[in-house]
Amino acid sequence: MTEQEIYADLSSKFGDKVIEFMEEGTLNPTVVVDAGAIAKIVTYLKDEERFQFDSLMNLAGHDADVETEFSVIYHLVSTELKHYITLKVFTSRDEPKVASIAEIHRTADWHEREAFDLYGINFEGHPDLKRILMEDDWEGYPLRKDYVPAEFYRGMRIEKVK
Amino acid sequence: MGALNHKFNENILITSLDKLLNWSRSGSEWYFQFGLACCAIEMMSAAAARHDLERFGAMPRSSPRQADVMIVAGTVTLKMATRVKRLYEQMAEPKYVISMGSCANSGGPYWQHGYHVLKGVDQIVPVDVYIPGCPPRPEALIEGLMHLQKKMREQPVLAKKED
Ligand code: SF4
């Protein structure tokens, strides 16, 4: 199935929860969907006979610019039917939250924790959302574009970049 | 040993206890085996057949209690730094630290934008030998160990410590 066909199918099923289809300027054709509906859409793509998206290859947080919203990108593959789809959701900078898909694809568990750790995106419904790379007492979310490194961490100096 | 020299049969050697201890210490630099990043690959290579660190009596130990030298081989993240310090504290005296590679020396490639990297392991433990390079070749590590041997030989172990 081509991405275009998958997009058409999703649009007719989920209506305005499926926002747009991006082909230009992205590496893979991408379907932008609503952040609250991502869990339903991923379940649908997994369970439907004609999609069988049984594997999540990657899940990544992204911050393009201090002005814009955060996004989360999902790369799904069907190992049975050998087709791919990329999904993307946007979420606000002030209160970033996205529905968790950790219960649907186990891969998402640690990936969502990573996105939470580095971007501070809250994955609602995640079974154990805590930092995965940084220490638990770390302050701030390092991969945000507006992140300013602290001067010290537990008494150890983090050199200031000029 | 001045006055006592040549006073005994040829198969009796005379030396000071310090020298004897230092000879044995420097000939058995047991190093603490843990790698933090890519530099550890060179450390492993130094220990393996081609460079064969064991000809200097240097052998990897998996416990800090049995190690004399800690080779900090790689990037010390702030998260790991607290563990490095604890492991150093668990080593028995006399203990030495070799800082291997740019990362352990100064933060290396993470000098800028390295929000998670300690800029030099000497901020948390005293370092005896610094080895430059990214990564240093096994020969460089061996030279570092030989410098440490020199240092060991010059240090009196039996004399009282002033502190
Ligand atoms: S100094 Fe270079 S080779 Fe060694 S750990 Fe750092 S980046 Fe890796």
mmCIF file of C-alpha atoms in Angstrom, chain A:
data_model
loop_
_atom_site.group_PDB
_atom_site.id
_atom_site.type_symbol
_atom_site.label_atom_id
_atom_site.label_comp_id
_atom_site.label_asym_id
_atom_site.label_seq_id
_atom_site.Cartn_x
_atom_site.Cartn_y
_atom_site.Cartn_z
ATOM 1 C CA MET A 1 0.000 0.000 0.000
ATOM 2 C CA THR A 2 1.350 3.450 -0.774
ATOM 3 C CA GLU A 3 1.455 6.218 1.815
ATOM 4 C CA GLN A 4 -1.090 8.160 -0.218
ATOM 5 C CA GLU A 5 -3.586 5.302 0.001
ATOM 6 C CA ILE A 6 -3.003 4.902 3.721
ATOM 7 C CA TYR A 7 -3.573 8.610 4.190
ATOM 8 C CA ALA A 8 -6.837 8.481 2.228
ATOM 9 C CA ASP A 9 -8.035 5.550 4.318
ATOM 10 C CA LEU A 10 -7.113 7.230 7.608
ATOM 11 C CA SER A 11 -8.816 10.477 6.584
ATOM 12 C CA SER A 12 -12.080 8.794 5.794
ATOM 13 C CA LYS A 13 -11.951 6.847 9.063
ATOM 14 C CA PHE A 14 -10.769 9.552 11.501
ATOM 15 C CA GLY A 15 -11.960 12.750 9.795
ATOM 16 C CA ASP A 16 -10.396 15.925 11.162
ATOM 17 C CA LYS A 17 -8.054 13.996 13.511
ATOM 18 C CA VAL A 18 -5.926 13.382 10.429
ATOM 19 C CA ILE A 19 -4.563 16.797 9.611
ATOM 20 C CA GLU A 20 -2.442 16.687 6.490
ATOM 21 C CA PHE A 21 -0.244 14.679 4.160
ATOM 22 C CA MET A 22 3.309 15.976 3.713
ATOM 23 C CA GLU A 23 5.389 14.843 0.795
ATOM 24 C CA GLU A 24 7.549 17.824 -0.041
ATOM 25 C CA GLY A 25 10.506 18.634 2.168
ATOM 26 C CA THR A 26 10.364 15.459 4.214
ATOM 27 C CA LEU A 27 12.482 12.364 3.850
ATOM 28 C CA ASN A 28 9.478 10.049 3.954
ATOM 29 C CA PRO A 29 5.893 10.897 3.052
ATOM 30 C CA THR A 30 4.364 11.804 6.390
ATOM 31 C CA VAL A 31 0.845 11.864 7.768
ATOM 32 C CA VAL A 32 0.306 14.561 10.369
ATOM 33 C CA VAL A 33 -2.288 13.568 12.931
ATOM 34 C CA ASP A 34 -3.798 14.889 16.147
ATOM 35 C CA ALA A 35 -1.677 14.335 19.279
ATOM 36 C CA GLY A 36 -4.604 13.024 21.299
ATOM 37 C CA ALA A 37 -5.690 10.541 18.640
ATOM 38 C CA ILE A 38 -2.317 8.960 17.902
ATOM 39 C CA ALA A 39 -2.961 5.910 20.111
ATOM 40 C CA LYS A 40 -6.254 5.146 18.363
ATOM 41 C CA ILE A 41 -4.720 5.580 14.935
ATOM 42 C CA VAL A 42 -1.729 3.369 15.716
ATOM 43 C CA THR A 43 -4.026 0.667 17.095
ATOM 44 C CA TYR A 44 -6.157 0.871 13.977
ATOM 45 C CA LEU A 45 -3.098 0.586 11.725
ATOM 46 C CA LYS A 46 -1.899 -2.401 13.721
ATOM 47 C CA ASP A 47 -5.155 -4.330 13.820
ATOM 48 C CA GLU A 48 -6.618 -3.800 10.345
ATOM 49 C CA GLU A 49 -6.034 -6.713 8.010
ATOM 50 C CA ARG A 50 -4.950 -4.546 5.092
ATOM 51 C CA PHE A 51 -2.364 -2.516 7.073
ATOM 52 C CA GLN A 52 -0.821 -4.867 9.667
ATOM 53 C CA PHE A 53 1.643 -2.272 10.951
ATOM 54 C CA ASP A 54 3.049 -4.658 13.529
ATOM 55 C CA SER A 55 6.342 -2.952 14.253
ATOM 56 C CA LEU A 56 7.406 0.484 15.421
ATOM 57 C CA MET A 57 10.870 1.143 14.012
ATOM 58 C CA ASN A 58 11.454 4.434 15.735
ATOM 59 C CA LEU A 59 9.865 7.137 17.788
ATOM 60 C CA ALA A 60 11.613 10.463 18.130
ATOM 61 C CA GLY A 61 10.946 13.818 19.673
ATOM 62 C CA HIS A 62 11.893 16.907 17.711
ATOM 63 C CA ASP A 63 12.290 20.604 18.377
ATOM 64 C CA ALA A 64 12.783 22.610 15.204
ATOM 65 C CA ASP A 65 12.969 26.109 16.591
ATOM 66 C CA VAL A 66 12.267 28.149 19.728
ATOM 67 C CA GLU A 67 9.211 29.627 18.017
ATOM 68 C CA THR A 68 7.562 26.436 16.814
ATOM 69 C CA GLU A 69 5.855 23.537 18.503
ATOM 70 C CA PHE A 70 7.479 20.257 19.495
ATOM 71 C CA SER A 71 6.746 17.263 17.354
ATOM 72 C CA VAL A 72 6.939 13.509 17.761
ATOM 73 C CA ILE A 73 7.611 11.306 14.768
ATOM 74 C CA TYR A 74 6.603 7.656 14.451
ATOM 75 C CA HIS A 75 8.038 5.247 11.885
ATOM 76 C CA LEU A 76 5.858 2.207 11.428
ATOM 77 C CA VAL A 77 6.553 -0.846 9.308
ATOM 78 C CA SER A 78 4.546 -3.910 8.423
ATOM 79 C CA THR A 79 6.879 -6.892 8.467
ATOM 80 C CA GLU A 80 4.129 -8.918 6.790
ATOM 81 C CA LEU A 81 3.102 -6.609 3.930
ATOM 82 C CA LYS A 82 6.426 -4.743 3.648
ATOM 83 C CA HIS A 83 5.077 -1.231 3.625
ATOM 84 C CA TYR A 84 5.973 1.804 5.684
ATOM 85 C CA ILE A 85 4.302 4.875 7.066
ATOM 86 C CA THR A 86 5.559 7.885 8.971
ATOM 87 C CA LEU A 87 3.245 9.657 11.391
ATOM 88 C CA LYS A 88 3.828 12.987 13.015
ATOM 89 C CA VAL A 89 2.087 14.877 15.786
ATOM 90 C CA PHE A 90 2.583 18.428 17.007
ATOM 91 C CA THR A 91 2.229 19.553 20.586
ATOM 92 C CA SER A 92 2.492 22.944 22.264
ATOM 93 C CA ARG A 93 5.690 24.222 23.897
ATOM 94 C CA ASP A 94 3.959 25.308 27.086
ATOM 95 C CA GLU A 95 2.212 22.071 27.851
ATOM 96 C CA PRO A 96 3.589 19.347 25.608
ATOM 97 C CA LYS A 97 1.508 16.196 25.849
ATOM 98 C CA VAL A 98 0.927 13.304 23.510
ATOM 99 C CA ALA A 99 -1.010 10.079 24.023
ATOM 100 C CA SER A 100 1.337 7.172 24.802
ATOM 101 C CA ILE A 101 1.508 4.151 22.514
ATOM 102 C CA ALA A 102 3.746 2.132 24.830
ATOM 103 C CA GLU A 103 0.969 -0.370 25.498
ATOM 104 C CA ILE A 104 0.442 -0.924 21.776
ATOM 105 C CA HIS A 105 4.071 -1.175 20.639
ATOM 106 C CA ARG A 106 6.520 -2.123 23.386
ATOM 107 C CA THR A 107 9.308 -0.401 21.423
ATOM 108 C CA ALA A 108 7.697 2.895 22.291
ATOM 109 C CA ASP A 109 8.270 2.432 26.021
ATOM 110 C CA TRP A 110 11.919 3.478 26.161
ATOM 111 C CA HIS A 111 11.658 5.763 23.129
ATOM 112 C CA GLU A 112 8.937 7.772 24.807
ATOM 113 C CA ARG A 113 11.017 7.962 27.963
ATOM 114 C CA GLU A 114 13.879 9.305 25.871
ATOM 115 C CA ALA A 115 11.679 11.974 24.289
ATOM 116 C CA PHE A 116 10.397 12.831 27.751
ATOM 117 C CA ASP A 117 13.931 12.991 29.120
ATOM 118 C CA LEU A 118 15.362 15.242 26.418
ATOM 119 C CA TYR A 119 12.355 17.335 25.362
ATOM 120 C CA GLY A 120 10.027 17.143 28.329
ATOM 121 C CA ILE A 121 7.134 15.821 26.275
ATOM 122 C CA ASN A 122 4.551 14.140 28.493
ATOM 123 C CA PHE A 123 3.272 10.862 27.164
ATOM 124 C CA GLU A 124 -0.091 10.376 28.766
ATOM 125 C CA GLY A 125 -0.815 6.809 29.755
ATOM 126 C CA HIS A 126 2.811 5.694 29.729
ATOM 127 C CA PRO A 127 3.324 2.939 32.350
ATOM 128 C CA ASP A 128 6.562 4.337 33.791
ATOM 129 C CA LEU A 129 7.430 7.775 32.490
ATOM 130 C CA LYS A 130 10.760 8.782 34.023
ATOM 131 C CA ARG A 131 14.156 9.895 32.773
ATOM 132 C CA ILE A 132 16.160 7.281 30.898
ATOM 133 C CA LEU A 133 19.480 8.908 29.954
ATOM 134 C CA MET A 134 20.000 11.799 32.338
ATOM 135 C CA GLU A 135 20.105 11.437 36.121
ATOM 136 C CA ASP A 136 16.789 11.598 37.919
ATOM 137 C CA ASP A 137 17.704 14.847 39.622
ATOM 138 C CA TRP A 138 18.707 16.571 36.370
ATOM 139 C CA GLU A 139 17.002 19.861 35.763
ATOM 140 C CA GLY A 140 15.707 20.938 32.377
ATOM 141 C CA TYR A 141 15.384 19.183 29.044
ATOM 142 C CA PRO A 142 18.719 19.351 27.190
ATOM 143 C CA LEU A 143 17.622 19.005 23.565
ATOM 144 C CA ARG A 144 15.148 21.849 23.690
ATOM 145 C CA LYS A 145 16.330 24.708 21.543
ATOM 146 C CA ASP A 146 15.971 27.171 24.393
ATOM 147 C CA TYR A 147 17.865 25.009 26.903
ATOM 148 C CA VAL A 148 20.583 26.809 28.847
ATOM 149 C CA PRO A 149 23.084 24.473 30.527
ATOM 150 C CA ALA A 150 23.393 24.892 34.274
ATOM 151 C CA GLU A 151 26.719 25.991 35.703
ATOM 152 C CA PHE A 152 27.072 23.124 38.151
ATOM 153 C CA TYR A 153 25.701 19.652 38.552
ATOM 154 C CA ARG A 154 26.170 18.101 42.001
ATOM 155 C CA GLY A 155 29.159 20.348 42.567
ATOM 156 C CA MET A 156 30.816 19.395 39.276
ATOM 157 C CA ARG A 157 31.397 22.254 36.934
ATOM 158 C CA ILE A 158 29.745 22.195 33.520
ATOM 159 C CA GLU A 159 31.922 24.601 31.586
ATOM 160 C CA LYS A 160 30.102 27.583 30.182
ATOM 161 C CA VAL A 161 30.182 27.755 26.397
ATOM 162 C CA LYS A 162 31.149 31.213 25.166
#
